PDB file of C-alpha atoms and ligand atoms in Angstrom:
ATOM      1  CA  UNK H  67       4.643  19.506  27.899  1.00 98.00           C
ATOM      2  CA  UNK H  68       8.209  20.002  26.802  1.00 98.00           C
ATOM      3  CA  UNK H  69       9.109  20.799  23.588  1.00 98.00           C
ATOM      4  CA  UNK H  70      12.721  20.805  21.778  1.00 98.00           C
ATOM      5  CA  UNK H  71      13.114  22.440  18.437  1.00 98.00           C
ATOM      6  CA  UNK H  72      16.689  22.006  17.314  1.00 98.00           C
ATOM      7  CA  UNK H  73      18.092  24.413  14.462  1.00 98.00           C
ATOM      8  CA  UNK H  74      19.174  23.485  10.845  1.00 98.00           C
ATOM      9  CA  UNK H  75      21.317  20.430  10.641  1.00 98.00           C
ATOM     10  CA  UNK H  76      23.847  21.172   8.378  1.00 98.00           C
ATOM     11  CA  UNK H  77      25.115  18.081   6.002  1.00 97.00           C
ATOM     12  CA  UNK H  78      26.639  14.540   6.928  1.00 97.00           C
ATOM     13  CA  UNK H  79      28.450  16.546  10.294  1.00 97.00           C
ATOM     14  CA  UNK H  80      25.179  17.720  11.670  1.00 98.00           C
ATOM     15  CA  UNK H  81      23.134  14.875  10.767  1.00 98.00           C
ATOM     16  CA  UNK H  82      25.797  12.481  12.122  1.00 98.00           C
ATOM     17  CA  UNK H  83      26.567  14.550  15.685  1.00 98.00           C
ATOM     18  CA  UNK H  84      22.972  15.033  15.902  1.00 98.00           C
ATOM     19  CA  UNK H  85      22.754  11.049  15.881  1.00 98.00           C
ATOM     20  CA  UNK H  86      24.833  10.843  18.693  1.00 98.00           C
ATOM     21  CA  UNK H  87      24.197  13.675  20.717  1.00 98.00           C
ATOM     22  CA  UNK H  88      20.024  14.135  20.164  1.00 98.00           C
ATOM     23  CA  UNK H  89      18.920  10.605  22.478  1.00 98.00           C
ATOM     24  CA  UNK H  90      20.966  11.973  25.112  1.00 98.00           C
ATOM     25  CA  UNK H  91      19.542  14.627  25.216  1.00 98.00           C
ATOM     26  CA  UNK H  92      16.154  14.267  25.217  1.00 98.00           C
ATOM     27  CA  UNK H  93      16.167  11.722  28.025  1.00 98.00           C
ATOM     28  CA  UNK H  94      18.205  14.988  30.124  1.00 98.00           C
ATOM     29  CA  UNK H  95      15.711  17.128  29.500  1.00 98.00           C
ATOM     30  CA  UNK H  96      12.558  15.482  29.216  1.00 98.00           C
ATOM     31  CA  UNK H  97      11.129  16.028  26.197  1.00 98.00           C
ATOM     32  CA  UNK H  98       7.369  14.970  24.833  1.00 98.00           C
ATOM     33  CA  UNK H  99       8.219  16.808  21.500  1.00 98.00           C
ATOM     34  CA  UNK H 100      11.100  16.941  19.045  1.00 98.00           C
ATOM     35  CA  UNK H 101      10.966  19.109  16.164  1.00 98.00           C
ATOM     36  CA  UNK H 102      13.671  19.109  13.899  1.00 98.00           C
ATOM     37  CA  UNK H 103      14.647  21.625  10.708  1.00 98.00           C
ATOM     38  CA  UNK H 104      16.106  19.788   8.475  1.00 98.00           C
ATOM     39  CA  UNK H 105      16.014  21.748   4.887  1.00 97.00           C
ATOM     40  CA  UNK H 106      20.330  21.498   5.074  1.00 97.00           C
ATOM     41  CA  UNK H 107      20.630  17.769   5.770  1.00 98.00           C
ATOM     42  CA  UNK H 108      21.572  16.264   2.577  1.00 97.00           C
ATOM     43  CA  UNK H 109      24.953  16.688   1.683  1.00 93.00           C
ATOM     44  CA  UNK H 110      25.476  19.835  -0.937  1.00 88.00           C
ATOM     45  CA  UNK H 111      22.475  21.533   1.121  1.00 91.00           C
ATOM     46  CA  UNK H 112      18.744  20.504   0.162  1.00 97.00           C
ATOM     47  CA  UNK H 113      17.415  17.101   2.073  1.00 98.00           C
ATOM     48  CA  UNK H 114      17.025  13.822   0.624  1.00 98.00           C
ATOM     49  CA  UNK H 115      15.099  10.493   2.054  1.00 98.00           C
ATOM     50  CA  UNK H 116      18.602   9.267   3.130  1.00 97.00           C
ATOM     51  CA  UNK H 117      18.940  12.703   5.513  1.00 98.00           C
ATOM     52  CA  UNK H 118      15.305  13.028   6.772  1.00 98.00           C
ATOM     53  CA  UNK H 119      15.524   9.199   8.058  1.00 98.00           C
ATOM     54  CA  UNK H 120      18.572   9.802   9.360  1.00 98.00           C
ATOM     55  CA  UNK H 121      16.928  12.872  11.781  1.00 98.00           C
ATOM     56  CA  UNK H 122      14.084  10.550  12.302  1.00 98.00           C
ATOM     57  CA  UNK H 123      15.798   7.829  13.392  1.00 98.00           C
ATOM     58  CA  UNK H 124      17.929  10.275  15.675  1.00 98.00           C
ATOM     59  CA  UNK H 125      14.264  11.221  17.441  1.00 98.00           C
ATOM     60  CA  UNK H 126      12.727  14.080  15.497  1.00 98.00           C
ATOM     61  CA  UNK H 127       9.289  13.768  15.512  1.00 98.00           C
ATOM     62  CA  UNK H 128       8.428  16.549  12.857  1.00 98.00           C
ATOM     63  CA  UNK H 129      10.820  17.624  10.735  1.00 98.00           C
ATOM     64  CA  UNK H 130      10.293  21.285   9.265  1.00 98.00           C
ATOM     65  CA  UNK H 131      11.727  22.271   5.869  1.00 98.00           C
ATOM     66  CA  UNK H 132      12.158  25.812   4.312  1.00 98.00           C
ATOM     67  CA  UNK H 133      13.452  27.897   1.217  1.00 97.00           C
ATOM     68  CA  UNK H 134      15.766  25.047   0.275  1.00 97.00           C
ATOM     69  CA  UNK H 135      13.235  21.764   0.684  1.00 98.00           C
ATOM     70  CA  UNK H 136      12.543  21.095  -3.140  1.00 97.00           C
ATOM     71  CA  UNK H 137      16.411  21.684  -4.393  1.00 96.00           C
ATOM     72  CA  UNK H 138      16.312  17.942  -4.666  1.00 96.00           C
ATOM     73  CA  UNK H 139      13.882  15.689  -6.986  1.00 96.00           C
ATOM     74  CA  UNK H 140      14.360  12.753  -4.489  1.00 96.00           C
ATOM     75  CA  UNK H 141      12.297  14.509  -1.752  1.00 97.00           C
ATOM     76  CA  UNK H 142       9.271  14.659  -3.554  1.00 97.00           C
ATOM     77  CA  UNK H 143       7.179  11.174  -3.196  1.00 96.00           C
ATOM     78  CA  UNK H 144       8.771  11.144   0.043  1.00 97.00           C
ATOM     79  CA  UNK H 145       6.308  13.208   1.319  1.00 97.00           C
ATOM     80  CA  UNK H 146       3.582  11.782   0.458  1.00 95.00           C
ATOM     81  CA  UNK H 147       5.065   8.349   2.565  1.00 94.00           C
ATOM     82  CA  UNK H 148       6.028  10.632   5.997  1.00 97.00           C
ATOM     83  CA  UNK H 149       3.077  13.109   6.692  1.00 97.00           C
ATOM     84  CA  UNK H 150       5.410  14.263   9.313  1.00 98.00           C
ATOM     85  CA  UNK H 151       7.855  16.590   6.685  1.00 98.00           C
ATOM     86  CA  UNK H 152       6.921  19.455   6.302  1.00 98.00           C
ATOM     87  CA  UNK H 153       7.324  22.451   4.000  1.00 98.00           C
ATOM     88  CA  UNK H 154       6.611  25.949   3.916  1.00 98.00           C
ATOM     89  CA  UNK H 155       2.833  26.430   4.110  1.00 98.00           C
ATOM     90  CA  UNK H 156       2.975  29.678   2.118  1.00 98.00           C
ATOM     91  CA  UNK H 157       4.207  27.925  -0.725  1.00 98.00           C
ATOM     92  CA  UNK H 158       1.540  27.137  -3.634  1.00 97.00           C
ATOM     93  CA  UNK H 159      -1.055  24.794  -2.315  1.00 95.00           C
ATOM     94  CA  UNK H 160       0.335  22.439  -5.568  1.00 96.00           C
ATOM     95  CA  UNK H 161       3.961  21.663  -4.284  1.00 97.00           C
ATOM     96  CA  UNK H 162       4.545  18.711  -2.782  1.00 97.00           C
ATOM     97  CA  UNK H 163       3.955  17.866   0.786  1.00 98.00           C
ATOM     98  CA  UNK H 164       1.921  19.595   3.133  1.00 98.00           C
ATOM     99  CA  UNK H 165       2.712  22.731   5.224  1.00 98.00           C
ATOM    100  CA  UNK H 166       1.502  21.433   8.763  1.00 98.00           C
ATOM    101  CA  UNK H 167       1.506  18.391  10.609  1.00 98.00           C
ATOM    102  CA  UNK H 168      -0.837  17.511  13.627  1.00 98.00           C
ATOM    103  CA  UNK H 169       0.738  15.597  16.180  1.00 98.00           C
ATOM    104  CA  UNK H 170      -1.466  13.357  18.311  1.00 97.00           C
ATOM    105  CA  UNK H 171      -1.108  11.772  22.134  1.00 96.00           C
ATOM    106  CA  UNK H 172      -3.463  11.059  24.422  1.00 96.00           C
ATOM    107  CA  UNK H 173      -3.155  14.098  26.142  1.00 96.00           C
ATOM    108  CA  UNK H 174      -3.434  16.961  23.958  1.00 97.00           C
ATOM    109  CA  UNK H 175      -2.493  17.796  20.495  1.00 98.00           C
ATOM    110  CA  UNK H 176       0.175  19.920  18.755  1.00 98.00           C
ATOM    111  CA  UNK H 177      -0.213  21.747  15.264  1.00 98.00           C
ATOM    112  CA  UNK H 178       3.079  22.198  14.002  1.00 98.00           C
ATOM    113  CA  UNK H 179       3.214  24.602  11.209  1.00 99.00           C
ATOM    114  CA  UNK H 180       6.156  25.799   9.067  1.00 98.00           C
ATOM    115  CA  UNK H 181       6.439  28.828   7.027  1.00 98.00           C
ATOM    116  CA  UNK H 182       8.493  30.897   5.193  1.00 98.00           C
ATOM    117  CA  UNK H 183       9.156  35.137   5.315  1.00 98.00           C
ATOM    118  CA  UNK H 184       9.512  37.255   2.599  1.00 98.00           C
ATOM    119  CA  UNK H 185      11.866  39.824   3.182  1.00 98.00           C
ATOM    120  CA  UNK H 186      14.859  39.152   1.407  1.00 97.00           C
ATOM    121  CA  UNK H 187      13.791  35.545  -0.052  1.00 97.00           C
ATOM    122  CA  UNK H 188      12.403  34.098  -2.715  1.00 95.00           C
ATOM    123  CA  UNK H 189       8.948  35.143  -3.508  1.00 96.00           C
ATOM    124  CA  UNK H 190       6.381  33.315  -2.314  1.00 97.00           C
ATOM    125  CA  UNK H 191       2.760  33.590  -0.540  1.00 98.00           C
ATOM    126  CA  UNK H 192       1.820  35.789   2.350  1.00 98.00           C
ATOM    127  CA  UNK H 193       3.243  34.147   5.853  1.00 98.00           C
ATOM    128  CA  UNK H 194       1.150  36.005   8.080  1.00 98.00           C
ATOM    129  CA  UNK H 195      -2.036  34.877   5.877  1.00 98.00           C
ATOM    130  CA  UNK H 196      -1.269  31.176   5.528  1.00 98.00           C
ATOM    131  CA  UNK H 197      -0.477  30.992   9.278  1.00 98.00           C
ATOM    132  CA  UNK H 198      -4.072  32.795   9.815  1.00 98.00           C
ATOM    133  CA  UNK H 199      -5.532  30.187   7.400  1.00 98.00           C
ATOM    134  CA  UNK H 200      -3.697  27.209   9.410  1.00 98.00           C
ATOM    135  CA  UNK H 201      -5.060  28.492  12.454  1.00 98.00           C
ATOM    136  CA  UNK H 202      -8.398  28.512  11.638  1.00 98.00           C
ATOM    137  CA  UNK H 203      -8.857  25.556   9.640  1.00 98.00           C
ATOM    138  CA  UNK H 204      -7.048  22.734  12.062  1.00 98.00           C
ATOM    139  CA  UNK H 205      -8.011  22.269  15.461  1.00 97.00           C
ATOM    140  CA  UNK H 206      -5.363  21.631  17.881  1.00 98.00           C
ATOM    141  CA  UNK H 207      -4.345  22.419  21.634  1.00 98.00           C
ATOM    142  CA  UNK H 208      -1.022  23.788  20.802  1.00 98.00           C
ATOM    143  CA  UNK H 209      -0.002  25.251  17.554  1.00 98.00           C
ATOM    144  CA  UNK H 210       4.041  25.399  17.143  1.00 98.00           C
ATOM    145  CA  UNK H 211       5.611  27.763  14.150  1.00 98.00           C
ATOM    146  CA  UNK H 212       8.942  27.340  12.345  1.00 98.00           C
ATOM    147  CA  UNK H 213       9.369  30.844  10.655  1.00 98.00           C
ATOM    148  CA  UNK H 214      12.411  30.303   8.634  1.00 98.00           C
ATOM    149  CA  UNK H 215      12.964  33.310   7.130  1.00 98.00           C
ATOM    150  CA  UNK H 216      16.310  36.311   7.207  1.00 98.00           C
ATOM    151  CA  UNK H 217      15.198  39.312   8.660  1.00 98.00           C
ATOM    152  CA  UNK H 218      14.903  39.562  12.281  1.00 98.00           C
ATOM    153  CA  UNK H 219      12.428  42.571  11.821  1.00 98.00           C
ATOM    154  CA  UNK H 220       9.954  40.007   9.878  1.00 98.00           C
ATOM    155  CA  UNK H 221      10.392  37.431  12.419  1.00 98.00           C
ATOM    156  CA  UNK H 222       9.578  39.351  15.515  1.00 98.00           C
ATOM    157  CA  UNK H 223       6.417  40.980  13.425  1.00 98.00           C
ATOM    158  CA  UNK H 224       4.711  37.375  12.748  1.00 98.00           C
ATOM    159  CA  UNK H 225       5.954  36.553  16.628  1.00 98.00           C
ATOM    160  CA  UNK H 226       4.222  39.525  17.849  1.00 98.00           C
ATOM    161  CA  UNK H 227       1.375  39.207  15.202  1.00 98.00           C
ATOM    162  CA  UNK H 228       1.109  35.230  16.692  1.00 98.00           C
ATOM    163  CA  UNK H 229       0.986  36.370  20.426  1.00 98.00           C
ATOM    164  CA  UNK H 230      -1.543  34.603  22.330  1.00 98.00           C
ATOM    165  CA  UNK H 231      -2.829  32.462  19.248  1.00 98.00           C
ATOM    166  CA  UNK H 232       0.466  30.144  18.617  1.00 98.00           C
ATOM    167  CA  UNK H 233       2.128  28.527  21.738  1.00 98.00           C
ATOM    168  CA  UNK H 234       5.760  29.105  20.174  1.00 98.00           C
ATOM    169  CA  UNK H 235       7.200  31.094  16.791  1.00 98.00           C
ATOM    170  CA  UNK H 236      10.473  29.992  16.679  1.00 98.00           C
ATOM    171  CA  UNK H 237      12.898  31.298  13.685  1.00 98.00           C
ATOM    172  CA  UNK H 238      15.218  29.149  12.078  1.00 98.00           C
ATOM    173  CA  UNK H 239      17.715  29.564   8.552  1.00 98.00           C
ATOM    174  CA  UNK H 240      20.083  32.395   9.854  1.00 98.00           C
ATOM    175  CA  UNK H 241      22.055  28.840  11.314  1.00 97.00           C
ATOM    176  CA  UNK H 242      22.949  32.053  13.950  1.00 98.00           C
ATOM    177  CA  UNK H 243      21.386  31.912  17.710  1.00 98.00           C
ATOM    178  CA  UNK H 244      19.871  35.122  19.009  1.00 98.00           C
ATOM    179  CA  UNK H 245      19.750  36.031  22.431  1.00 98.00           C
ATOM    180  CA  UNK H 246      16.351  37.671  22.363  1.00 98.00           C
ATOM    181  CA  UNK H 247      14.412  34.407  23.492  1.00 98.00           C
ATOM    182  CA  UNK H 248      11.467  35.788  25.767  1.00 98.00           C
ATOM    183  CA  UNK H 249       7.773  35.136  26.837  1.00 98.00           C
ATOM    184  CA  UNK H 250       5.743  37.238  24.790  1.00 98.00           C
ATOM    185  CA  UNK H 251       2.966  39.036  26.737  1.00 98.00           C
ATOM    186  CA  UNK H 252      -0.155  36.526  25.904  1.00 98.00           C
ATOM    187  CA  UNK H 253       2.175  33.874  26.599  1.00 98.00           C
ATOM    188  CA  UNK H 254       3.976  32.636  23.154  1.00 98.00           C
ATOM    189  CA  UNK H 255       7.541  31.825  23.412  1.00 98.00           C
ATOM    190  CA  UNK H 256       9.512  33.496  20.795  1.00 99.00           C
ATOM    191  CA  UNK H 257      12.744  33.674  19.742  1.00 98.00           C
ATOM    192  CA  UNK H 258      14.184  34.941  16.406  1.00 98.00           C
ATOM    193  CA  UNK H 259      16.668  32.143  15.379  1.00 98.00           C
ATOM    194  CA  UNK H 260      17.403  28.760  17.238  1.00 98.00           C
ATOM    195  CA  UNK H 261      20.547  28.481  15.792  1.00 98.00           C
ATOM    196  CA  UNK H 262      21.967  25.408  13.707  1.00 98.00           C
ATOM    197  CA  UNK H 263      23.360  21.530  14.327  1.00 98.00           C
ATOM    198  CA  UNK H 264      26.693  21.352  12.417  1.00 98.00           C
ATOM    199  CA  UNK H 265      30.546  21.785  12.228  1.00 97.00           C
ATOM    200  CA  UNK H 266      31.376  24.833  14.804  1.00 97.00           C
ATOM    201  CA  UNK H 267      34.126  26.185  12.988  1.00 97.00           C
ATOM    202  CA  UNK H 268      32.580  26.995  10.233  1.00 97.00           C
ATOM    203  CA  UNK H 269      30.665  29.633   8.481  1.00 96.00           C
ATOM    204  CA  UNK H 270      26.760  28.353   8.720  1.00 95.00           C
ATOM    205  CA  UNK H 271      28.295  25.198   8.374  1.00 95.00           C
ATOM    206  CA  UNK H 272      30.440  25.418   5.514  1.00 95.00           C
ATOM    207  CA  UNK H 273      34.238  25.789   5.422  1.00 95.00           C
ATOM    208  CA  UNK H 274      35.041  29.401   5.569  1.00 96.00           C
ATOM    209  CA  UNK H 275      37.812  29.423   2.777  1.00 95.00           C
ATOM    210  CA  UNK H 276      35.001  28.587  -0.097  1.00 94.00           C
ATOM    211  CA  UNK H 277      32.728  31.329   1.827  1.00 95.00           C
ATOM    212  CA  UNK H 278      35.563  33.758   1.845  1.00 96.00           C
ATOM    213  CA  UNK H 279      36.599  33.416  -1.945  1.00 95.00           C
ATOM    214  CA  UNK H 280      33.399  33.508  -3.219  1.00 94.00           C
ATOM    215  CA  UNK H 281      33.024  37.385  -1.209  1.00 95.00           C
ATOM    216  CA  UNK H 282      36.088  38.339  -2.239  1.00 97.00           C
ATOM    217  CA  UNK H 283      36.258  37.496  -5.927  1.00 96.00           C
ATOM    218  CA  UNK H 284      32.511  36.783  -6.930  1.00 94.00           C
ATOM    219  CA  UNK H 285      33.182  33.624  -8.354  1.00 91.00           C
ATOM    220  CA  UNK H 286      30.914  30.840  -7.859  1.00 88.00           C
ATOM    221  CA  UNK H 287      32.885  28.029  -5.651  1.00 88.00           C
ATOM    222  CA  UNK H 288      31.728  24.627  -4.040  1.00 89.00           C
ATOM    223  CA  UNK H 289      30.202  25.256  -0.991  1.00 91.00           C
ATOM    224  CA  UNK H 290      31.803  22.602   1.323  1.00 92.00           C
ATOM    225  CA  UNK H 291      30.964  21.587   4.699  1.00 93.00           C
ATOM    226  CA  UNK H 292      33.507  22.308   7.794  1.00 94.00           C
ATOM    227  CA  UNK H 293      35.281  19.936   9.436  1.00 94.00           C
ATOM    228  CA  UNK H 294      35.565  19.729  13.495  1.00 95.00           C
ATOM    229  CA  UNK H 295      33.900  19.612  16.129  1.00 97.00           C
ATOM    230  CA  UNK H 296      30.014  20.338  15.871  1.00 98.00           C
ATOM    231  CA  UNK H 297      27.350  21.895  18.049  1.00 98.00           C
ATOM    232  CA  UNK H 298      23.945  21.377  18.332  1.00 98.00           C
ATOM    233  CA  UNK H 299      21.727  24.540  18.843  1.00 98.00           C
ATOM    234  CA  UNK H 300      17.601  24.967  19.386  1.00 98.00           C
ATOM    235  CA  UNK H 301      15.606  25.989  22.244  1.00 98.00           C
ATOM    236  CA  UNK H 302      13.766  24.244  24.560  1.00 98.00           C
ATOM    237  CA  UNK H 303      10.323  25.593  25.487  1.00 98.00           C
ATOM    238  CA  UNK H 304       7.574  24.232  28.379  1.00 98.00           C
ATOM    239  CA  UNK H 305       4.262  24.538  27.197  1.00 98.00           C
ATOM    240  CA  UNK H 306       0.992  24.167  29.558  1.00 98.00           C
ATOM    241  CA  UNK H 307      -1.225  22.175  27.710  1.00 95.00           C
ATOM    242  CA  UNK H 308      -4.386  23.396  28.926  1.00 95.00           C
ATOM    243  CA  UNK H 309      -4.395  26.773  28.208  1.00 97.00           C
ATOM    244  CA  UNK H 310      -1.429  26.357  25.235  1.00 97.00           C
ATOM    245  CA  UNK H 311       0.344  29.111  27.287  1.00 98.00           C
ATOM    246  CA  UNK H 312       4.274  28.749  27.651  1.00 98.00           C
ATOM    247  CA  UNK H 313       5.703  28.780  30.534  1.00 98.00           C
ATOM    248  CA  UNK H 314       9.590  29.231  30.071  1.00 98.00           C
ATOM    249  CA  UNK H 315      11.853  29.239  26.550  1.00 98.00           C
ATOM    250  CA  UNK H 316      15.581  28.708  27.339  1.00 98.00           C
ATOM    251  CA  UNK H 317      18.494  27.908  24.490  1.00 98.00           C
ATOM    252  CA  UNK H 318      20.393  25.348  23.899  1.00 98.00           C
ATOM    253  CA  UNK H 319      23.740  25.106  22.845  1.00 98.00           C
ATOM    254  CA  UNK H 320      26.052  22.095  23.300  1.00 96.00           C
TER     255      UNK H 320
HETATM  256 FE1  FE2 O1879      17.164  28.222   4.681  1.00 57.35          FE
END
């Protein structure tokens, strides 16, 4: 099976490009499986109903969340009507929402899990823990994990830690796309950030100039999103569905 994971849609300009650009693309490339990060959708960062049905009406089938998912109030009963949001399962087990979702077909079934890391966040619960908790508690074919954390170190640890178990750690919240995407020895696809939908010109997605004068003079501005052209940036990975192996993890970027 083919599986897309697209990186964190930044605002009204990455929910709206990925609206035109995500149907397209799946169709090119075949997909069975969209997962979509979507904890920047809303506009002024966070996501809101409005956002998340905007990604699932572009085609995400599961959107993952991360250090930003509860910044708005709105969100909340939401998840309780779309199973299919997710938050960071290392958050406390009394937060809304739920941090997996299993995804069904006919065929085989996918365990998509999101979690957060520690280094350099927020505090929060043990990732490497909850995902062994996850793993052993739901029964799946393929299990799929959203590590949206900051430091690369961290992410390639729970990637390495994952090997063989998980069919694909992917990171996401940089917004940055590494080049170190690779086929782990017992066969999970890993790569340390996927990169971000949203204005190209920008600084993770927000105009530079607020970015700049906050650095410069410490003072707390508006964070604004970019104008311009966007991109849309994730991976996609091939997964054999029998053994949960991958088979091949390339980037996209268009
Ligand atoms: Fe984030």
């Amino acid at each position: 099976m083919k599986l897309l994971m697209i990186g964190d849609v930044v605002g009204q300009p990455g929910c709206d490009y990925l609206r035109s650009a995500l149907p397209a693309l799946k169709r090119e490339l075949e997909v069975d499986l969209t997962i979509v990060n979507g904890e920047n959708s809303a506009v002024g960062n966070g996501i809101l109903p409005k956002s998340a049905e905007c990604l699932f009406d572009s085609g995400a089938d599961v959107i993952t969340t991360g250090n930003h998912v509860f910044k708005r109030r709105e969100i909340f009963n939401y998840f309780e009507d779309r199973l299919a949001l997710i938050r960071p399962a290392n958050f406390s087990a009394e937060c809304p929402g739920t941090g997996f979702y299993l995804f069904e077909t006919v065929r085989y079934s996918v365990c998509v899990i999101n979690l957060l890391g520690q280094s350099f966040m927020e505090p929060v619960g043990c990732p490497f823990a909850a995902a062994d908790r996850i793993l052993s508690e739901v029964r799946a074919d393929i299990y799929i994990v959203d590590f949206h954390a900051e430091a690369t170190g961290e992410k390639g640890a729970l990637g390495w830690y994952l090997d063989g178990r998980g069919s694909a750690v992917f990171g996401t919240h940089t917004h940055v796309q590494t080049a170190d995407e690779r086929i782990l020895p017992n066969g999970t696809a890993f790569i340390s950030d996927i990169g971000m939908t949203g204005p190209r010109d920008s600084i993770l997605g927000v105009r530079p100039e607020c970015v700049i004068e906050r650095m410069r003079l410490h003072v707390p501005t508006r964070f604004e999103n970019a104008k311009g052209p966007c991109v849309l940036q994730g991976v996609l990975a091939e997964i054999d569905e029998t053994t949960g192996k991958a088979r091949n993890i390339e980037r996209i970027s268009r």
